[in-house]
PDB file of C-alpha atoms and ligand atoms in Angstrom:
ATOM      1  CA  MET A   1      -3.508  59.489 160.816  1.00  0.00           C
ATOM      2  CA  PHE A   2      -3.957  60.879 157.306  1.00  0.00           C
ATOM      3  CA  ALA A   3      -0.944  63.190 157.529  1.00  0.00           C
ATOM      4  CA  LEU A   4       0.152  64.736 154.231  1.00  0.00           C
ATOM      5  CA  GLN A   5       3.359  66.461 155.352  1.00  0.00           C
ATOM      6  CA  GLY A   6       5.908  66.692 152.557  1.00  0.00           C
ATOM      7  CA  GLU A   7       3.334  66.088 149.826  1.00  0.00           C
ATOM      8  CA  ILE A   8       2.757  68.500 146.947  1.00  0.00           C
ATOM      9  CA  ALA A   9      -0.856  68.575 145.838  1.00  0.00           C
ATOM     10  CA  LEU A  10      -2.217  70.046 142.617  1.00  0.00           C
ATOM     11  CA  VAL A  11      -5.964  70.633 142.877  1.00  0.00           C
ATOM     12  CA  THR A  12      -7.641  71.805 139.672  1.00  0.00           C
ATOM     13  CA  GLY A  13     -10.638  74.105 140.042  1.00  0.00           C
ATOM     14  CA  ALA A  14      -9.812  75.128 143.621  1.00  0.00           C
ATOM     15  CA  SER A  15     -11.266  78.655 143.533  1.00  0.00           C
ATOM     16  CA  ARG A  16     -14.624  77.535 144.924  1.00  0.00           C
ATOM     17  CA  GLY A  17     -16.864  74.581 145.679  1.00  0.00           C
ATOM     18  CA  ILE A  18     -15.515  71.085 146.167  1.00  0.00           C
ATOM     19  CA  GLY A  19     -12.016  71.915 144.885  1.00  0.00           C
ATOM     20  CA  ARG A  20     -11.624  74.719 147.396  1.00  0.00           C
ATOM     21  CA  SER A  21     -12.639  72.399 150.250  1.00  0.00           C
ATOM     22  CA  ILE A  22     -10.222  69.719 149.055  1.00  0.00           C
ATOM     23  CA  ALA A  23      -7.341  72.209 148.746  1.00  0.00           C
ATOM     24  CA  LEU A  24      -7.881  73.633 152.226  1.00  0.00           C
ATOM     25  CA  THR A  25      -8.442  70.262 153.905  1.00  0.00           C
ATOM     26  CA  MET A  26      -5.349  68.727 152.301  1.00  0.00           C
ATOM     27  CA  GLY A  27      -3.389  71.833 153.293  1.00  0.00           C
ATOM     28  CA  GLN A  28      -4.575  71.508 156.897  1.00  0.00           C
ATOM     29  CA  GLN A  29      -3.172  67.964 156.841  1.00  0.00           C
ATOM     30  CA  GLY A  30       0.247  69.382 155.943  1.00  0.00           C
ATOM     31  CA  ALA A  31       0.446  69.186 152.149  1.00  0.00           C
ATOM     32  CA  SER A  32       1.774  72.087 150.076  1.00  0.00           C
ATOM     33  CA  ILE A  33      -1.038  73.123 147.750  1.00  0.00           C
ATOM     34  CA  VAL A  34      -1.260  74.554 144.259  1.00  0.00           C
ATOM     35  CA  GLY A  35      -4.921  75.293 143.602  1.00  0.00           C
ATOM     36  CA  THR A  36      -6.056  76.510 140.214  1.00  0.00           C
ATOM     37  CA  SER A  37      -8.637  78.802 138.644  1.00  0.00           C
ATOM     38  CA  THR A  38      -9.127  79.917 135.049  1.00  0.00           C
ATOM     39  CA  SER A  39      -8.824  83.581 136.083  1.00  0.00           C
ATOM     40  CA  ASP A  40      -6.166  85.762 137.726  1.00  0.00           C
ATOM     41  CA  LEU A  41      -8.725  86.871 140.280  1.00  0.00           C
ATOM     42  CA  GLY A  42      -9.652  83.276 141.139  1.00  0.00           C
ATOM     43  CA  ALA A  43      -5.987  82.261 141.465  1.00  0.00           C
ATOM     44  CA  GLN A  44      -5.337  85.269 143.702  1.00  0.00           C
ATOM     45  CA  GLY A  45      -8.322  84.196 145.821  1.00  0.00           C
ATOM     46  CA  VAL A  46      -6.782  80.739 146.248  1.00  0.00           C
ATOM     47  CA  THR A  47      -3.454  82.269 147.325  1.00  0.00           C
ATOM     48  CA  THR A  48      -5.248  84.467 149.862  1.00  0.00           C
ATOM     49  CA  ALA A  49      -7.309  81.571 151.253  1.00  0.00           C
ATOM     50  CA  LEU A  50      -4.181  79.416 151.661  1.00  0.00           C
ATOM     51  CA  ASP A  51      -2.256  82.288 153.309  1.00  0.00           C
ATOM     52  CA  GLU A  52      -5.111  83.010 155.721  1.00  0.00           C
ATOM     53  CA  ALA A  53      -5.233  79.333 156.703  1.00  0.00           C
ATOM     54  CA  GLY A  54      -1.445  79.240 157.207  1.00  0.00           C
ATOM     55  CA  ILE A  55      -1.041  76.685 154.408  1.00  0.00           C
ATOM     56  CA  ASP A  56       2.066  76.508 152.207  1.00  0.00           C
ATOM     57  CA  GLY A  57       1.228  76.951 148.527  1.00  0.00           C
ATOM     58  CA  LYS A  58      -0.377  79.280 146.025  1.00  0.00           C
ATOM     59  CA  GLY A  59      -3.028  79.764 143.415  1.00  0.00           C
ATOM     60  CA  ALA A  60      -2.224  79.323 139.717  1.00  0.00           C
ATOM     61  CA  VAL A  61      -4.075  80.191 136.528  1.00  0.00           C
ATOM     62  CA  LEU A  62      -4.954  77.058 134.584  1.00  0.00           C
ATOM     63  CA  ASP A  63      -7.424  76.252 131.855  1.00  0.00           C
ATOM     64  CA  VAL A  64      -7.482  72.468 131.674  1.00  0.00           C
ATOM     65  CA  THR A  65      -8.643  72.581 128.052  1.00  0.00           C
ATOM     66  CA  HIS A  66      -5.306  74.120 126.961  1.00  0.00           C
ATOM     67  CA  GLY A  67      -2.547  71.542 126.666  1.00  0.00           C
ATOM     68  CA  ASP A  68       0.319  74.073 126.668  1.00  0.00           C
ATOM     69  CA  ASN A  69      -1.081  75.780 129.750  1.00  0.00           C
ATOM     70  CA  VAL A  70      -1.240  72.414 131.537  1.00  0.00           C
ATOM     71  CA  VAL A  71       2.373  71.529 130.695  1.00  0.00           C
ATOM     72  CA  ASN A  72       3.638  74.979 131.746  1.00  0.00           C
ATOM     73  CA  VAL A  73       1.763  74.995 135.064  1.00  0.00           C
ATOM     74  CA  VAL A  74       3.033  71.526 135.996  1.00  0.00           C
ATOM     75  CA  ARG A  75       6.601  72.536 135.034  1.00  0.00           C
ATOM     76  CA  GLN A  76       6.314  75.678 137.171  1.00  0.00           C
ATOM     77  CA  ILE A  77       5.096  73.653 140.171  1.00  0.00           C
ATOM     78  CA  GLU A  78       8.074  71.317 139.770  1.00  0.00           C
ATOM     79  CA  GLU A  79      10.430  74.321 139.792  1.00  0.00           C
ATOM     80  CA  ASP A  80       8.760  76.060 142.735  1.00  0.00           C
ATOM     81  CA  PHE A  81       7.849  73.133 144.978  1.00  0.00           C
ATOM     82  CA  GLY A  82       9.042  69.846 143.436  1.00  0.00           C
ATOM     83  CA  PRO A  83       7.129  67.123 141.572  1.00  0.00           C
ATOM     84  CA  VAL A  84       3.389  66.839 142.148  1.00  0.00           C
ATOM     85  CA  SER A  85       2.754  63.868 144.437  1.00  0.00           C
ATOM     86  CA  ILE A  86      -1.031  64.270 144.782  1.00  0.00           C
ATOM     87  CA  LEU A  87      -3.128  65.224 141.768  1.00  0.00           C
ATOM     88  CA  VAL A  88      -6.808  66.002 142.264  1.00  0.00           C
ATOM     89  CA  ASN A  89      -8.582  66.291 138.912  1.00  0.00           C
ATOM     90  CA  ASN A  90     -11.557  68.277 140.160  1.00  0.00           C
ATOM     91  CA  ALA A  91     -12.228  71.025 137.578  1.00  0.00           C
ATOM     92  CA  GLY A  92     -15.546  70.476 135.867  1.00  0.00           C
ATOM     93  CA  ILE A  93     -18.527  72.175 134.265  1.00  0.00           C
ATOM     94  CA  THR A  94     -22.071  71.352 133.168  1.00  0.00           C
ATOM     95  CA  ARG A  95     -23.865  72.309 129.925  1.00  0.00           C
ATOM     96  CA  ASP A  96     -27.231  70.601 130.371  1.00  0.00           C
ATOM     97  CA  ASN A  97     -29.659  69.995 127.531  1.00  0.00           C
ATOM     98  CA  LEU A  98     -31.855  67.223 126.211  1.00  0.00           C
ATOM     99  CA  LEU A  99     -29.965  65.247 123.585  1.00  0.00           C
ATOM    100  CA  LEU A 100     -32.265  66.275 120.739  1.00  0.00           C
ATOM    101  CA  ARG A 101     -31.529  69.934 121.501  1.00  0.00           C
ATOM    102  CA  MET A 102     -27.877  69.527 122.421  1.00  0.00           C
ATOM    103  CA  LYS A 103     -25.476  71.560 120.329  1.00  0.00           C
ATOM    104  CA  ASP A 104     -22.126  70.150 119.208  1.00  0.00           C
ATOM    105  CA  GLU A 105     -20.356  72.765 121.381  1.00  0.00           C
ATOM    106  CA  GLU A 106     -22.279  71.642 124.463  1.00  0.00           C
ATOM    107  CA  TRP A 107     -21.164  68.072 123.902  1.00  0.00           C
ATOM    108  CA  ASP A 108     -17.572  68.998 122.987  1.00  0.00           C
ATOM    109  CA  ASP A 109     -17.075  71.481 125.858  1.00  0.00           C
ATOM    110  CA  ILE A 110     -18.134  68.923 128.436  1.00  0.00           C
ATOM    111  CA  LEU A 111     -16.017  66.106 127.058  1.00  0.00           C
ATOM    112  CA  ASP A 112     -13.027  68.420 126.738  1.00  0.00           C
ATOM    113  CA  THR A 113     -13.278  70.086 130.159  1.00  0.00           C
ATOM    114  CA  ASN A 114     -14.394  67.070 132.197  1.00  0.00           C
ATOM    115  CA  LEU A 115     -12.657  64.121 130.518  1.00  0.00           C
ATOM    116  CA  SER A 116      -9.898  65.016 128.021  1.00  0.00           C
ATOM    117  CA  SER A 117      -8.548  67.463 130.606  1.00  0.00           C
ATOM    118  CA  VAL A 118      -7.902  64.593 132.991  1.00  0.00           C
ATOM    119  CA  PHE A 119      -5.847  62.814 130.325  1.00  0.00           C
ATOM    120  CA  ARG A 120      -3.804  66.008 129.818  1.00  0.00           C
ATOM    121  CA  VAL A 121      -3.184  66.947 133.449  1.00  0.00           C
ATOM    122  CA  THR A 122      -2.531  63.391 134.603  1.00  0.00           C
ATOM    123  CA  LYS A 123      -0.063  62.725 131.797  1.00  0.00           C
ATOM    124  CA  ALA A 124       1.807  65.919 132.667  1.00  0.00           C
ATOM    125  CA  CYS A 125       2.113  64.891 136.344  1.00  0.00           C
ATOM    126  CA  LEU A 126       2.750  61.189 135.851  1.00  0.00           C
ATOM    127  CA  ARG A 127       6.398  61.418 134.816  1.00  0.00           C
ATOM    128  CA  GLY A 128       7.333  63.004 138.155  1.00  0.00           C
ATOM    129  CA  MET A 129       5.310  60.461 140.093  1.00  0.00           C
ATOM    130  CA  THR A 130       6.839  57.577 138.151  1.00  0.00           C
ATOM    131  CA  ARG A 131      10.348  58.884 138.858  1.00  0.00           C
ATOM    132  CA  ALA A 132       9.520  59.249 142.558  1.00  0.00           C
ATOM    133  CA  ARG A 133       7.858  55.815 142.534  1.00  0.00           C
ATOM    134  CA  LYS A 134       4.949  57.231 144.503  1.00  0.00           C
ATOM    135  CA  GLY A 135       1.851  59.256 143.792  1.00  0.00           C
ATOM    136  CA  ARG A 136      -1.859  59.679 144.228  1.00  0.00           C
ATOM    137  CA  VAL A 137      -4.299  60.537 141.448  1.00  0.00           C
ATOM    138  CA  ILE A 138      -7.837  61.358 142.562  1.00  0.00           C
ATOM    139  CA  ASN A 139     -10.462  61.999 139.898  1.00  0.00           C
ATOM    140  CA  VAL A 140     -13.724  63.718 140.774  1.00  0.00           C
ATOM    141  CA  THR A 141     -16.469  61.945 138.850  1.00  0.00           C
ATOM    142  CA  SER A 142     -20.181  62.071 139.750  1.00  0.00           C
ATOM    143  CA  ILE A 143     -23.143  59.989 140.875  1.00  0.00           C
ATOM    144  CA  VAL A 144     -24.514  60.814 137.425  1.00  0.00           C
ATOM    145  CA  GLY A 145     -21.714  58.814 135.791  1.00  0.00           C
ATOM    146  CA  ALA A 146     -23.198  55.726 137.467  1.00  0.00           C
ATOM    147  CA  THR A 147     -26.924  56.471 137.359  1.00  0.00           C
ATOM    148  CA  GLY A 148     -27.352  58.693 134.292  1.00  0.00           C
ATOM    149  CA  ASN A 149     -29.528  61.817 134.443  1.00  0.00           C
ATOM    150  CA  PRO A 150     -31.949  63.269 131.891  1.00  0.00           C
ATOM    151  CA  GLY A 151     -30.521  66.411 130.331  1.00  0.00           C
ATOM    152  CA  GLN A 152     -26.951  65.350 131.092  1.00  0.00           C
ATOM    153  CA  THR A 153     -25.951  62.840 128.403  1.00  0.00           C
ATOM    154  CA  ASN A 154     -22.771  64.842 127.825  1.00  0.00           C
ATOM    155  CA  TYR A 155     -21.870  65.192 131.520  1.00  0.00           C
ATOM    156  CA  ALA A 156     -22.798  61.591 132.387  1.00  0.00           C
ATOM    157  CA  ALA A 157     -20.742  60.266 129.460  1.00  0.00           C
ATOM    158  CA  ALA A 158     -17.707  62.290 130.561  1.00  0.00           C
ATOM    159  CA  LYS A 159     -18.051  61.233 134.202  1.00  0.00           C
ATOM    160  CA  ALA A 160     -18.569  57.555 133.305  1.00  0.00           C
ATOM    161  CA  GLY A 161     -15.530  57.866 131.036  1.00  0.00           C
ATOM    162  CA  LEU A 162     -13.518  59.005 134.028  1.00  0.00           C
ATOM    163  CA  VAL A 163     -14.331  55.750 135.802  1.00  0.00           C
ATOM    164  CA  GLY A 164     -12.888  53.691 132.942  1.00  0.00           C
ATOM    165  CA  PHE A 165      -9.862  55.989 132.837  1.00  0.00           C
ATOM    166  CA  THR A 166      -9.350  55.594 136.592  1.00  0.00           C
ATOM    167  CA  LYS A 167      -9.437  51.796 136.543  1.00  0.00           C
ATOM    168  CA  SER A 168      -7.223  51.474 133.455  1.00  0.00           C
ATOM    169  CA  LEU A 169      -4.570  53.863 134.731  1.00  0.00           C
ATOM    170  CA  ALA A 170      -4.678  52.252 138.181  1.00  0.00           C
ATOM    171  CA  SER A 171      -3.632  48.968 136.552  1.00  0.00           C
ATOM    172  CA  GLU A 172      -0.915  50.662 134.481  1.00  0.00           C
ATOM    173  CA  VAL A 173       0.865  52.444 137.328  1.00  0.00           C
ATOM    174  CA  ALA A 174       0.298  50.276 140.399  1.00  0.00           C
ATOM    175  CA  SER A 175       3.771  48.753 140.083  1.00  0.00           C
ATOM    176  CA  ARG A 176       5.226  52.294 140.386  1.00  0.00           C
ATOM    177  CA  GLY A 177       3.631  52.885 143.775  1.00  0.00           C
ATOM    178  CA  ILE A 178       0.968  55.195 142.322  1.00  0.00           C
ATOM    179  CA  THR A 179      -2.699  54.779 143.205  1.00  0.00           C
ATOM    180  CA  VAL A 180      -5.546  56.097 141.058  1.00  0.00           C
ATOM    181  CA  ASN A 181      -9.045  56.413 142.482  1.00  0.00           C
ATOM    182  CA  ALA A 182     -12.218  58.362 141.856  1.00  0.00           C
ATOM    183  CA  ILE A 183     -14.699  60.089 144.124  1.00  0.00           C
ATOM    184  CA  ALA A 184     -18.310  60.244 142.946  1.00  0.00           C
ATOM    185  CA  PRO A 185     -20.151  63.011 144.790  1.00  0.00           C
ATOM    186  CA  GLY A 186     -23.946  63.084 144.823  1.00  0.00           C
ATOM    187  CA  PHE A 187     -25.560  66.512 145.144  1.00  0.00           C
ATOM    188  CA  ILE A 188     -23.220  68.928 146.899  1.00  0.00           C
ATOM    189  CA  GLU A 189     -23.974  72.558 147.839  1.00  0.00           C
ATOM    190  CA  THR A 190     -21.794  74.553 145.398  1.00  0.00           C
ATOM    191  CA  ASP A 191     -22.281  77.066 142.583  1.00  0.00           C
ATOM    192  CA  MET A 192     -22.929  74.059 140.315  1.00  0.00           C
ATOM    193  CA  THR A 193     -26.073  73.063 142.237  1.00  0.00           C
ATOM    194  CA  ALA A 194     -27.063  76.612 143.268  1.00  0.00           C
ATOM    195  CA  SER A 195     -28.898  77.022 139.967  1.00  0.00           C
ATOM    196  CA  LEU A 196     -31.351  74.221 140.855  1.00  0.00           C
ATOM    197  CA  GLU A 197     -34.829  75.507 141.708  1.00  0.00           C
ATOM    198  CA  LYS A 198     -35.763  75.419 145.403  1.00  0.00           C
ATOM    199  CA  SER A 199     -38.530  72.889 144.733  1.00  0.00           C
ATOM    200  CA  ARG A 200     -35.993  70.561 143.057  1.00  0.00           C
ATOM    201  CA  ARG A 201     -33.529  70.972 145.942  1.00  0.00           C
ATOM    202  CA  ASP A 202     -36.285  70.168 148.480  1.00  0.00           C
ATOM    203  CA  GLU A 203     -37.291  67.158 146.403  1.00  0.00           C
ATOM    204  CA  LEU A 204     -33.664  65.988 146.335  1.00  0.00           C
ATOM    205  CA  ALA A 205     -33.163  66.462 150.076  1.00  0.00           C
ATOM    206  CA  THR A 206     -36.253  64.310 150.669  1.00  0.00           C
ATOM    207  CA  ALA A 207     -34.929  61.609 148.333  1.00  0.00           C
ATOM    208  CA  ILE A 208     -31.513  61.513 150.019  1.00  0.00           C
ATOM    209  CA  PRO A 209     -31.618  58.993 152.904  1.00  0.00           C
ATOM    210  CA  LEU A 210     -29.338  61.192 155.052  1.00  0.00           C
ATOM    211  CA  GLY A 211     -31.785  64.050 154.494  1.00  0.00           C
ATOM    212  CA  ARG A 212     -29.576  66.815 153.107  1.00  0.00           C
ATOM    213  CA  LEU A 213     -27.404  67.840 150.193  1.00  0.00           C
ATOM    214  CA  GLY A 214     -23.704  67.356 150.870  1.00  0.00           C
ATOM    215  CA  VAL A 215     -21.123  70.057 151.506  1.00  0.00           C
ATOM    216  CA  GLY A 216     -17.597  70.350 150.117  1.00  0.00           C
ATOM    217  CA  GLU A 217     -16.039  69.012 153.314  1.00  0.00           C
ATOM    218  CA  ASP A 218     -17.992  65.739 152.932  1.00  0.00           C
ATOM    219  CA  VAL A 219     -16.013  65.144 149.741  1.00  0.00           C
ATOM    220  CA  ALA A 220     -12.746  66.686 150.947  1.00  0.00           C
ATOM    221  CA  VAL A 221     -12.274  64.227 153.817  1.00  0.00           C
ATOM    222  CA  VAL A 222     -12.504  61.329 151.374  1.00  0.00           C
ATOM    223  CA  ALA A 223      -9.908  62.966 149.135  1.00  0.00           C
ATOM    224  CA  VAL A 224      -7.590  63.371 152.138  1.00  0.00           C
ATOM    225  CA  PHE A 225      -8.049  59.714 153.031  1.00  0.00           C
ATOM    226  CA  LEU A 226      -7.307  58.530 149.474  1.00  0.00           C
ATOM    227  CA  ALA A 227      -4.216  60.763 149.383  1.00  0.00           C
ATOM    228  CA  SER A 228      -2.917  59.530 152.729  1.00  0.00           C
ATOM    229  CA  PRO A 229      -0.447  56.721 153.449  1.00  0.00           C
ATOM    230  CA  GLU A 230      -3.312  54.857 155.155  1.00  0.00           C
ATOM    231  CA  ALA A 231      -4.974  54.372 151.726  1.00  0.00           C
ATOM    232  CA  SER A 232      -1.890  52.851 150.078  1.00  0.00           C
ATOM    233  CA  TYR A 233      -3.676  49.531 149.365  1.00  0.00           C
ATOM    234  CA  ILE A 234      -6.700  51.136 147.675  1.00  0.00           C
ATOM    235  CA  THR A 235      -6.553  51.663 143.918  1.00  0.00           C
ATOM    236  CA  GLY A 236      -8.911  51.611 140.936  1.00  0.00           C
ATOM    237  CA  GLN A 237     -11.896  52.337 143.167  1.00  0.00           C
ATOM    238  CA  VAL A 238     -14.817  54.722 142.950  1.00  0.00           C
ATOM    239  CA  ILE A 239     -15.894  56.028 146.356  1.00  0.00           C
ATOM    240  CA  HIS A 240     -19.472  57.345 146.345  1.00  0.00           C
ATOM    241  CA  VAL A 241     -20.257  60.308 148.623  1.00  0.00           C
ATOM    242  CA  ASN A 242     -23.978  60.941 148.248  1.00  0.00           C
ATOM    243  CA  GLY A 243     -25.856  60.611 151.538  1.00  0.00           C
ATOM    244  CA  GLY A 244     -27.180  57.229 150.407  1.00  0.00           C
ATOM    245  CA  LEU A 245     -28.951  58.563 147.302  1.00  0.00           C
ATOM    246  CA  TYR A 246     -27.316  55.857 145.202  1.00  0.00           C
ATOM    247  CA  MET A 247     -25.929  52.721 146.800  1.00  0.00           C
ATOM    248  CA  SER A 248     -23.424  51.147 144.425  1.00  0.00           C
ATOM    249  CA  SER A 249     -22.650  47.453 144.577  1.00  0.00           C
TER     250      SER A 249
HETATM  251  P1  NAP B 301     -17.998  74.741 140.869  1.00  0.00           P
HETATM  252  O1  NAP B 301     -18.334  75.266 142.218  1.00  0.00           O
HETATM  253  O2  NAP B 301     -18.803  75.188 139.703  1.00  0.00           O
HETATM  254  O3  NAP B 301     -16.431  75.042 140.611  1.00  0.00           O
HETATM  255  C1  NAP B 301     -15.837  74.612 139.411  1.00  0.00           C
HETATM  256  C2  NAP B 301     -14.353  74.820 139.469  1.00  0.00           C
HETATM  257  O4  NAP B 301     -13.799  74.310 138.243  1.00  0.00           O
HETATM  258  C3  NAP B 301     -13.968  76.285 139.578  1.00  0.00           C
HETATM  259  O5  NAP B 301     -12.852  76.397 140.422  1.00  0.00           O
HETATM  260  C4  NAP B 301     -13.602  76.638 138.149  1.00  0.00           C
HETATM  261  O6  NAP B 301     -12.605  77.647 138.057  1.00  0.00           O
HETATM  262  C5  NAP B 301     -13.008  75.325 137.644  1.00  0.00           C
HETATM  263  N1  NAP B 301     -13.048  75.233 136.189  1.00  0.00           N
HETATM  264  C6  NAP B 301     -14.114  75.342 135.368  1.00  0.00           C
HETATM  265  N2  NAP B 301     -13.726  75.231 134.082  1.00  0.00           N
HETATM  266  C7  NAP B 301     -12.377  75.050 134.092  1.00  0.00           C
HETATM  267  C8  NAP B 301     -11.397  74.899 133.091  1.00  0.00           C
HETATM  268  N3  NAP B 301     -11.686  74.905 131.780  1.00  0.00           N
HETATM  269  N4  NAP B 301     -10.101  74.755 133.477  1.00  0.00           N
HETATM  270  C9  NAP B 301      -9.766  74.751 134.768  1.00  0.00           C
HETATM  271  N5  NAP B 301     -10.648  74.910 135.778  1.00  0.00           N
HETATM  272  C10 NAP B 301     -11.941  75.071 135.439  1.00  0.00           C
HETATM  273  O7  NAP B 301     -18.054  73.139 140.818  1.00  0.00           O
HETATM  274  P2  NAP B 301     -18.201  72.055 141.982  1.00  0.00           P
HETATM  275  O8  NAP B 301     -19.639  71.828 142.209  1.00  0.00           O
HETATM  276  O9  NAP B 301     -17.295  72.367 143.093  1.00  0.00           O
HETATM  277  O10 NAP B 301     -17.672  70.774 141.180  1.00  0.00           O
HETATM  278  C11 NAP B 301     -16.329  70.317 141.276  1.00  0.00           C
HETATM  279  C12 NAP B 301     -16.249  68.954 140.631  1.00  0.00           C
HETATM  280  O11 NAP B 301     -17.164  68.075 141.276  1.00  0.00           O
HETATM  281  C13 NAP B 301     -16.643  68.949 139.150  1.00  0.00           C
HETATM  282  O12 NAP B 301     -15.832  68.034 138.451  1.00  0.00           O
HETATM  283  C14 NAP B 301     -18.074  68.462 139.175  1.00  0.00           C
HETATM  284  O13 NAP B 301     -18.450  67.851 137.969  1.00  0.00           O
HETATM  285  C15 NAP B 301     -18.013  67.477 140.318  1.00  0.00           C
HETATM  286  N6  NAP B 301     -19.298  67.201 140.947  1.00  0.00           N
HETATM  287  C16 NAP B 301     -20.027  68.187 141.553  1.00  0.00           C
HETATM  288  C17 NAP B 301     -21.239  67.850 142.151  1.00  0.00           C
HETATM  289  C18 NAP B 301     -22.086  68.876 142.861  1.00  0.00           C
HETATM  290  O14 NAP B 301     -23.210  68.527 143.276  1.00  0.00           O
HETATM  291  N7  NAP B 301     -21.637  70.086 143.061  1.00  0.00           N
HETATM  292  C19 NAP B 301     -21.704  66.532 142.111  1.00  0.00           C
HETATM  293  C20 NAP B 301     -20.937  65.567 141.483  1.00  0.00           C
HETATM  294  C21 NAP B 301     -19.726  65.903 140.909  1.00  0.00           C
HETATM  295  P3  NAP B 301     -12.926  79.229 137.906  1.00  0.00           P
HETATM  296  O15 NAP B 301     -12.408  79.844 139.142  1.00  0.00           O
HETATM  297  O16 NAP B 301     -12.141  79.672 136.744  1.00  0.00           O
HETATM  298  O17 NAP B 301     -14.387  79.398 137.711  1.00  0.00           O
END
């Protein structure tokens, strides 16, 4: 079940956190992995982690806000491994502020890195998937895209935008054998949530019905499932992974 042998997965933002877990878990299921970071050091770290786990693949330097960089990285993957068959749009950042204090750059950076990036990377990979008449696109959105969160108008708007993108593209490419889904994590233990104060983390853990923040693997197993042949009849969906904090209809 859930075997990914022969698949070529591009995971953006795989140097740490959720992306790293997804890259390693997909690799353990047999996929060849290209996992990205914005730095040489981060990309080297991905290569080392894959090597140590005995997984085929490598790290690559990619800034998802640079269109040329995106096109070149995807072209290089096609030359080295073949066309990307699983794309995980995971890279993301936060720049929290109340709207009245939010600077234009804080708004623009979030929309560019978390939403426009997904347009760029997906478009670059879609031609290969369309030719192969198979593919999986998995977009990492957030609980906040569904619930909203004070101080995160920019982030919530980008993540909600990803949901609309996911459903629209799912309809466009279904006839080509390509599925497009989103995963909406709740609060997951990564660098992104490490900056939360301890009192806030304790408060959150109490509010989460399953009693703890999530870990990367909680999200990674869902990504593996959505990428697998067993999920071939699932498209245009948002799968929430949040310990019960938000129960979507
Ligand atoms: P993280 O630990 O902060 O890691 C972020 C990753 O994104 C890093 O690998 C980073 O690469 C990469 N990245 C940042 N800016 C980039 C850019 N411009 N181009 C390419 N890559 C870039 O984050 P995380 O918590 O694992 O979050 C991963 C995804 O899950 C994000 O989309 C986030 O919004 C979403 N999410 C997280 C949570 C949570 O509780 N943690 C909840 C809901 C959704 P570098 O190596 O260069 O730093």
